[in-house]
């Protein structure tokens, strides 16, 4: 009978008694980003600027469907100056974990937004890039696009 080398026996004992440190799984990452995405939706409708400030990365950049560009400061400033959301819902979400700290989310958002007395409904496709900063997920880049116009019959 062959004997097991001593180092293998010691390794088996050490590793069998060492607690496993659970790393974040892609499913955990997806759940965390979807939670952050919903928090942003809620903050927009609640006009919660403090929550939005936490959810938007310092280098946040938003390219609107009309090609207008906004930074974090200009986006928050538009809310300070009276922009309101009566509705902001994201659907048909597709999440792609690029790295444990970078995730993209594609989907559709339906919104009702504007200034008092001039609210407008819209449906847009979007691509959002979320980046983990410490324990917090922040949106760093957002691009929206109008849905395609149906072909004429």
XYZ file of C-alpha atoms in Angstrom:
153
model
C 0.000 0.000 0.000
C 1.320 3.408 -0.980
C 1.565 6.057 1.700
C 0.228 9.579 1.248
C 2.995 12.165 1.375
C 2.915 14.129 4.599
C 2.483 17.538 2.863
C -0.678 16.316 1.104
C -2.104 15.062 4.350
C -1.319 18.363 6.101
C -2.788 20.380 3.202
C -5.999 18.338 3.356
C -6.331 18.969 7.081
C -5.620 22.718 6.797
C -7.954 23.331 3.863
C -10.771 21.227 5.251
C -10.824 23.252 8.472
C -10.277 26.727 6.959
C -13.474 28.749 6.642
C -14.365 29.644 3.092
C -14.472 33.359 2.385
C -17.419 33.875 0.086
C -16.645 36.156 -2.808
C -19.330 38.097 -4.595
C -20.970 36.011 -7.301
C -22.321 37.371 -10.573
C -25.839 36.802 -9.185
C -25.017 38.943 -6.117
C -23.626 41.648 -8.379
C -26.685 41.629 -10.634
C -29.006 41.839 -7.626
C -27.034 44.746 -6.143
C -27.062 46.700 -9.417
C -30.782 46.088 -9.943
C -31.381 47.347 -6.410
C -29.336 50.483 -7.159
C -31.208 50.943 -10.435
C -34.545 50.785 -8.607
C -33.254 53.196 -5.968
C -32.450 55.670 -8.749
C -35.936 55.260 -10.243
C -37.484 55.894 -6.834
C -35.217 58.872 -6.117
C -36.141 60.539 -9.424
C -39.879 60.342 -8.681
C -39.406 61.291 -5.012
C -37.166 64.196 -6.037
C -34.616 62.877 -3.555
C -31.500 64.821 -4.514
C -29.415 63.366 -1.681
C -30.090 59.812 -2.881
C -29.346 60.802 -6.475
C -26.101 62.432 -5.370
C -25.037 59.100 -3.823
C -26.155 57.054 -6.850
C -24.476 59.197 -9.516
C -20.715 58.791 -9.842
C -18.604 61.958 -9.698
C -17.766 61.464 -13.397
C -21.412 60.765 -14.383
C -22.189 61.612 -17.990
C -25.659 61.427 -19.550
C -26.159 61.590 -23.298
C -29.855 62.209 -23.912
C -31.756 60.949 -26.945
C -31.615 64.501 -28.365
C -27.778 64.483 -28.045
C -27.810 66.863 -25.067
C -24.952 66.091 -22.655
C -25.211 66.341 -18.883
C -22.695 65.891 -16.108
C -23.621 64.982 -12.562
C -23.661 68.666 -11.613
C -25.833 69.764 -14.544
C -28.202 66.812 -14.133
C -28.746 67.557 -10.447
C -29.003 71.281 -11.221
C -31.878 70.632 -13.652
C -33.742 68.999 -10.769
C -32.949 71.893 -8.444
C -34.306 74.281 -11.085
C -37.688 72.571 -11.293
C -37.476 69.416 -13.418
C -39.791 66.779 -11.924
C -40.567 63.142 -12.631
C -44.110 61.906 -12.038
C -43.123 58.482 -13.344
C -39.844 56.720 -14.037
C -39.920 52.962 -14.569
C -37.349 50.677 -16.152
C -38.337 47.412 -17.819
C -36.911 44.692 -20.060
C -33.613 44.949 -18.205
C -30.590 43.034 -19.459
C -27.604 43.052 -17.134
C -24.057 42.235 -18.203
C -21.377 41.836 -15.545
C -18.206 43.111 -17.215
C -16.047 42.798 -14.089
C -17.038 42.423 -10.418
C -16.986 46.258 -10.262
C -18.425 47.261 -13.669
C -21.859 46.315 -14.967
C -23.954 47.441 -17.918
C -27.732 47.562 -17.892
C -29.790 47.842 -21.069
C -33.531 48.272 -21.120
C -36.456 50.582 -21.615
C -37.575 53.432 -19.420
C -41.002 54.990 -19.385
C -41.224 58.405 -17.856
C -43.426 61.375 -17.283
C -41.245 64.409 -16.661
C -41.121 68.131 -17.073
C -41.711 71.318 -15.191
C -44.965 72.016 -13.391
C -47.781 72.343 -15.920
C -45.711 70.960 -18.803
C -45.265 67.250 -18.121
C -44.515 64.967 -21.057
C -44.584 61.174 -21.316
C -41.915 59.273 -23.183
C -40.494 55.831 -23.794
C -36.768 55.385 -24.404
C -34.173 52.674 -24.752
C -31.149 53.086 -22.522
C -27.682 51.818 -21.754
C -26.315 52.488 -18.283
C -22.844 51.725 -16.965
C -22.694 51.103 -13.216
C -19.406 51.049 -11.300
C -18.831 49.896 -7.752
C -17.242 52.506 -5.505
C -16.488 50.991 -2.106
C -19.713 49.227 -1.157
C -21.900 51.476 -3.313
C -22.962 51.035 -6.925
C -22.996 54.292 -8.875
C -24.089 55.037 -12.398
C -21.203 56.535 -14.317
C -22.565 56.708 -17.847
C -26.066 56.786 -19.283
C -27.270 57.007 -22.853
C -30.864 57.069 -24.013
C -32.311 56.610 -27.499
C -35.728 56.917 -29.052
C -37.374 53.628 -30.025
C -37.268 52.888 -33.738
C -40.135 54.244 -35.804
C -42.278 51.390 -37.147
C -41.903 50.869 -40.877
C -44.706 52.285 -43.010
C -47.033 49.736 -44.558
